[in-house]
Coordinates of N, CA and C in Angstrom, one line a residue:
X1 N 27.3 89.8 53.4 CA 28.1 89.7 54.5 C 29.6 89.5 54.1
X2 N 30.1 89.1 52.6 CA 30.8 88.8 53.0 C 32.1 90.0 52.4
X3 N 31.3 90.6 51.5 CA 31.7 92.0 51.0 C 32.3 92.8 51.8
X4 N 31.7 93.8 52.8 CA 32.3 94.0 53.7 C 34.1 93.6 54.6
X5 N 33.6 92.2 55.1 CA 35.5 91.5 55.2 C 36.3 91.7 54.5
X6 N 35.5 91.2 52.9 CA 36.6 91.3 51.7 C 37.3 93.1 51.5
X7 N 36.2 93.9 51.9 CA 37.0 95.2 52.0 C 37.1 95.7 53.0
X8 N 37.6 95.2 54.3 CA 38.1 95.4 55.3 C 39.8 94.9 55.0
X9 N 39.5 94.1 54.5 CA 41.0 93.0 54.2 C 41.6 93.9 53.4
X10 N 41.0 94.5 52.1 CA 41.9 95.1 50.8 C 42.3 96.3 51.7
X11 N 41.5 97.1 52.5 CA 42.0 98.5 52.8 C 43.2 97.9 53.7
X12 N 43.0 97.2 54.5 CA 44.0 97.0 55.5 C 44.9 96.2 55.1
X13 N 45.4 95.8 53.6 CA 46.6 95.3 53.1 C 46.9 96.5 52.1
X14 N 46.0 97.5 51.9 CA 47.0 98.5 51.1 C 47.3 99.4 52.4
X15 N 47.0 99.3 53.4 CA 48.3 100.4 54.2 C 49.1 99.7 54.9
X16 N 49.7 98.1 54.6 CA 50.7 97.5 55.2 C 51.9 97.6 54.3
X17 N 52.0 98.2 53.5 CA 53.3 98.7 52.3 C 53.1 100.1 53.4
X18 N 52.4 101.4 53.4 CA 53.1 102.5 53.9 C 53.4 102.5 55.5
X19 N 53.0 101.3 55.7 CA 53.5 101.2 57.7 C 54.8 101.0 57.4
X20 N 55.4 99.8 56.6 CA 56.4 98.9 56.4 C 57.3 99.8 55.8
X21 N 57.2 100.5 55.4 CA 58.3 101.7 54.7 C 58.6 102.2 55.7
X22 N 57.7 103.2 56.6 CA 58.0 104.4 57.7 C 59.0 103.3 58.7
X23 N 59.0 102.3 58.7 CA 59.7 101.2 59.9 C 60.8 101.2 59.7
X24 N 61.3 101.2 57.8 CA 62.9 100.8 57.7 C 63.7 102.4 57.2
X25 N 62.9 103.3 57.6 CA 63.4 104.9 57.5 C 63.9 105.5 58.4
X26 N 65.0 106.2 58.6 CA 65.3 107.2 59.8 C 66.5 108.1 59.5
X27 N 66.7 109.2 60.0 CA 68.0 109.9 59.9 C 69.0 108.5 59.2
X28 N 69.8 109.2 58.3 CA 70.8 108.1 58.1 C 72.4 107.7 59.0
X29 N 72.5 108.8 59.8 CA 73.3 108.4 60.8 C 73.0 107.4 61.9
X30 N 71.5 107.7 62.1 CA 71.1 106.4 62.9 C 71.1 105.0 62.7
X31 N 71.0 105.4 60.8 CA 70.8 103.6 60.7 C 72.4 103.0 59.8
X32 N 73.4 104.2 59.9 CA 74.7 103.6 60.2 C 75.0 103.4 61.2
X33 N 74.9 104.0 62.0 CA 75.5 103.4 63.5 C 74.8 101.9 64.1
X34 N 73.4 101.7 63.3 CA 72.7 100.7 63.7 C 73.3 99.2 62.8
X35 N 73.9 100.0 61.6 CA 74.4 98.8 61.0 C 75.9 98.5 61.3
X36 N 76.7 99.6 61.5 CA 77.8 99.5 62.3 C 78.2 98.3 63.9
X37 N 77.4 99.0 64.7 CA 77.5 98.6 65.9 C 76.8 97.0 65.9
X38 N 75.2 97.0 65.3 CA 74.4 95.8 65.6 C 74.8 95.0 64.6
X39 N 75.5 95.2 63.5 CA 75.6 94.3 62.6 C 76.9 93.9 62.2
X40 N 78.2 94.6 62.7 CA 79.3 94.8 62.2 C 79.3 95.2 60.7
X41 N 78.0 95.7 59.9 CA 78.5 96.2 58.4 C 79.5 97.4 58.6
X42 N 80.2 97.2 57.0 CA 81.1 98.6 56.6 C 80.1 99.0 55.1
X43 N 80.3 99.9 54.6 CA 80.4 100.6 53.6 C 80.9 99.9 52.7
X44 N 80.5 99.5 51.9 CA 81.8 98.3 50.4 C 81.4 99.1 49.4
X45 N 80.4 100.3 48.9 CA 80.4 100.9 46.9 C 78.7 101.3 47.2
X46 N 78.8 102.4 46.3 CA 77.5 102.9 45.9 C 77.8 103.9 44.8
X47 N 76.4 104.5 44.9 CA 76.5 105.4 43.6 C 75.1 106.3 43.6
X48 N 75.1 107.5 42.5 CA 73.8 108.1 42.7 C 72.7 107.5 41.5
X49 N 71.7 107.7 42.0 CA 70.6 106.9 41.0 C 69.8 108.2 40.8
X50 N 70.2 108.6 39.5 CA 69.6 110.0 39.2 C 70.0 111.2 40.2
X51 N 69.1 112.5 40.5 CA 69.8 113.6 41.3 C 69.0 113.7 42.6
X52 N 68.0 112.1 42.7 CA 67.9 112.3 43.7 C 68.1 111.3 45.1
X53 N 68.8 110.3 44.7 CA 69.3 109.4 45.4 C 70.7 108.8 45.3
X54 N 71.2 108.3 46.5 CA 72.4 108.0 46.8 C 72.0 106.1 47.5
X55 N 72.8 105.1 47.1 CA 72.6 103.8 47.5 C 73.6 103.4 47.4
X56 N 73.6 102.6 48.5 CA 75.0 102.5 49.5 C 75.0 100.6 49.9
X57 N 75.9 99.9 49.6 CA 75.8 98.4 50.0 C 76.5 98.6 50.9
X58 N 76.4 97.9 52.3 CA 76.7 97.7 53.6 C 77.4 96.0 53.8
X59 N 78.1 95.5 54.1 CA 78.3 94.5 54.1 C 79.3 94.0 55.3
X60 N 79.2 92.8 55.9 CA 80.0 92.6 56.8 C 80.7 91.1 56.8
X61 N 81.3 91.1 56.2 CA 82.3 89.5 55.7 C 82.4 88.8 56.5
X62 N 82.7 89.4 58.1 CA 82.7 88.0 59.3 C 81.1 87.7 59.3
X63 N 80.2 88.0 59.4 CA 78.9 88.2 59.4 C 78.2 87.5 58.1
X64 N 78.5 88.1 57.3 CA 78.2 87.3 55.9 C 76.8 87.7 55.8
X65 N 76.5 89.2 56.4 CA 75.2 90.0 56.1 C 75.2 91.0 55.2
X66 N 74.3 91.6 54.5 CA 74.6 93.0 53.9 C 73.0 93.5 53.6
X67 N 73.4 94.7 53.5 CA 72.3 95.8 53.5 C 72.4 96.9 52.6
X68 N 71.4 97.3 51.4 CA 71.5 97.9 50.7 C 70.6 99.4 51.0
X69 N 71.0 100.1 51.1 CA 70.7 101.6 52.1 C 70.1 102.5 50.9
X70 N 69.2 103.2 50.9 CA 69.3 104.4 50.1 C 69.0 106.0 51.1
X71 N 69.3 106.6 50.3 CA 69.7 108.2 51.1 C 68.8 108.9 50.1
X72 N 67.8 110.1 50.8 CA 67.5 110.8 49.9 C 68.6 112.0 50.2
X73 N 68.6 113.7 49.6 CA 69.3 114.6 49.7 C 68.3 114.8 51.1
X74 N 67.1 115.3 51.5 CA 67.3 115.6 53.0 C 67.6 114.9 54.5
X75 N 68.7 113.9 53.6 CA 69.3 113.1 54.4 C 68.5 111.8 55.4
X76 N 67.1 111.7 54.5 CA 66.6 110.2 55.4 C 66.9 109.0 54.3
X77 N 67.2 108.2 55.6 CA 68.1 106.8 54.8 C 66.6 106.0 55.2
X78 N 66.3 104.7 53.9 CA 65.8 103.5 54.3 C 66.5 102.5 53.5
X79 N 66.0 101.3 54.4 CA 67.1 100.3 53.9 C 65.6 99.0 52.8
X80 N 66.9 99.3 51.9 CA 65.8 99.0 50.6 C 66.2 97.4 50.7
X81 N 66.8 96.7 51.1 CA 66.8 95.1 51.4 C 68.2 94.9 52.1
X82 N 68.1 94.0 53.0 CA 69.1 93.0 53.4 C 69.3 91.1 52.7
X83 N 70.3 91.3 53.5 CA 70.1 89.6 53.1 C 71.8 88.8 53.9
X84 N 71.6 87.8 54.1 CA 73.2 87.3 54.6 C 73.8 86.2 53.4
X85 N 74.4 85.5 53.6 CA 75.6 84.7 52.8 C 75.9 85.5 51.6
X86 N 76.8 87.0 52.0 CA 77.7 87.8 51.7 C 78.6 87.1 50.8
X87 N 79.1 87.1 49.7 CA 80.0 86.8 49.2 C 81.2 87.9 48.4
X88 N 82.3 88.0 48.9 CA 82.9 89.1 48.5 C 83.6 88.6 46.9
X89 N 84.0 89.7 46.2 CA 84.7 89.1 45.4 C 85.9 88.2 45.0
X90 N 86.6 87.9 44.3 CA 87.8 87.4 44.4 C 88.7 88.0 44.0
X91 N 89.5 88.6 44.7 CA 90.6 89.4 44.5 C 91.1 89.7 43.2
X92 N 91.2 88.6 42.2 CA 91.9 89.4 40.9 C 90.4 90.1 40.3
X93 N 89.2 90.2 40.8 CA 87.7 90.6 40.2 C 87.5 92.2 40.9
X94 N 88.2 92.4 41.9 CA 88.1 93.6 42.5 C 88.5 94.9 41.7
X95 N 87.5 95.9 41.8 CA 87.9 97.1 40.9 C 89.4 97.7 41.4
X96 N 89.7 98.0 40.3 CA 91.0 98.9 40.6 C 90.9 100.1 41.6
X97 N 91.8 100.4 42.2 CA 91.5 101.6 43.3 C 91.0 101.5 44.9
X98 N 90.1 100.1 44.7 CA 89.6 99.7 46.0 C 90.4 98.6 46.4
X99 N 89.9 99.8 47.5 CA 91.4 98.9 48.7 C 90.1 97.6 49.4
X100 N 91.1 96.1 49.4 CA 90.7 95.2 50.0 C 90.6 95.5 51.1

């Protein structure tokens, strides 16, 4: 009897990682304007991670939230973690070139 539950349970905790992915995926214009508008994030640095990814930190300093985004090339974005108490850097720590 009890076999059965136990592999009812495993199947139905290995497809709650591929639900939970499809959730934080979408066009990536959607989920800037979602972090724009719902969250006040901006854009603060990213970079490419090999030729096939682009990841992007989102951050919002009145807010003290941020969201780390990734992009594939056919342009769907998921957001690979959030988190709040944002801390920016301190001004003489900021890369050269970026504007405060």
């Amino acid at each position: 009897m009890r076999l059965p539950f136990a592999l009812a349970a495993l199947v139905s905790g290995l497809a709650l990682p591929a639900i939970a992915e499809t959730e934080h995926c979408a066009p990536r214009d959607l989920i800037v304007e979602r972090l724009q508008t719902g969250y006040g994030e901006v854009f603060s640095g990213g970079g490419l991670q090999g030729e096939d990814a682009v990841f992007e930190v989102w951050v919002s300093e009145e807010k003290r939230t941020w969201t780390i985004l990734m992009t594939l090339p056919e342009g769907m974005s998921c957001i690979m973690a959030t988190g709040t108490d944002w801390v920016p850097p301190p001004a003489t720590q900021r890369a050269r070139g970026v504007k405060s």
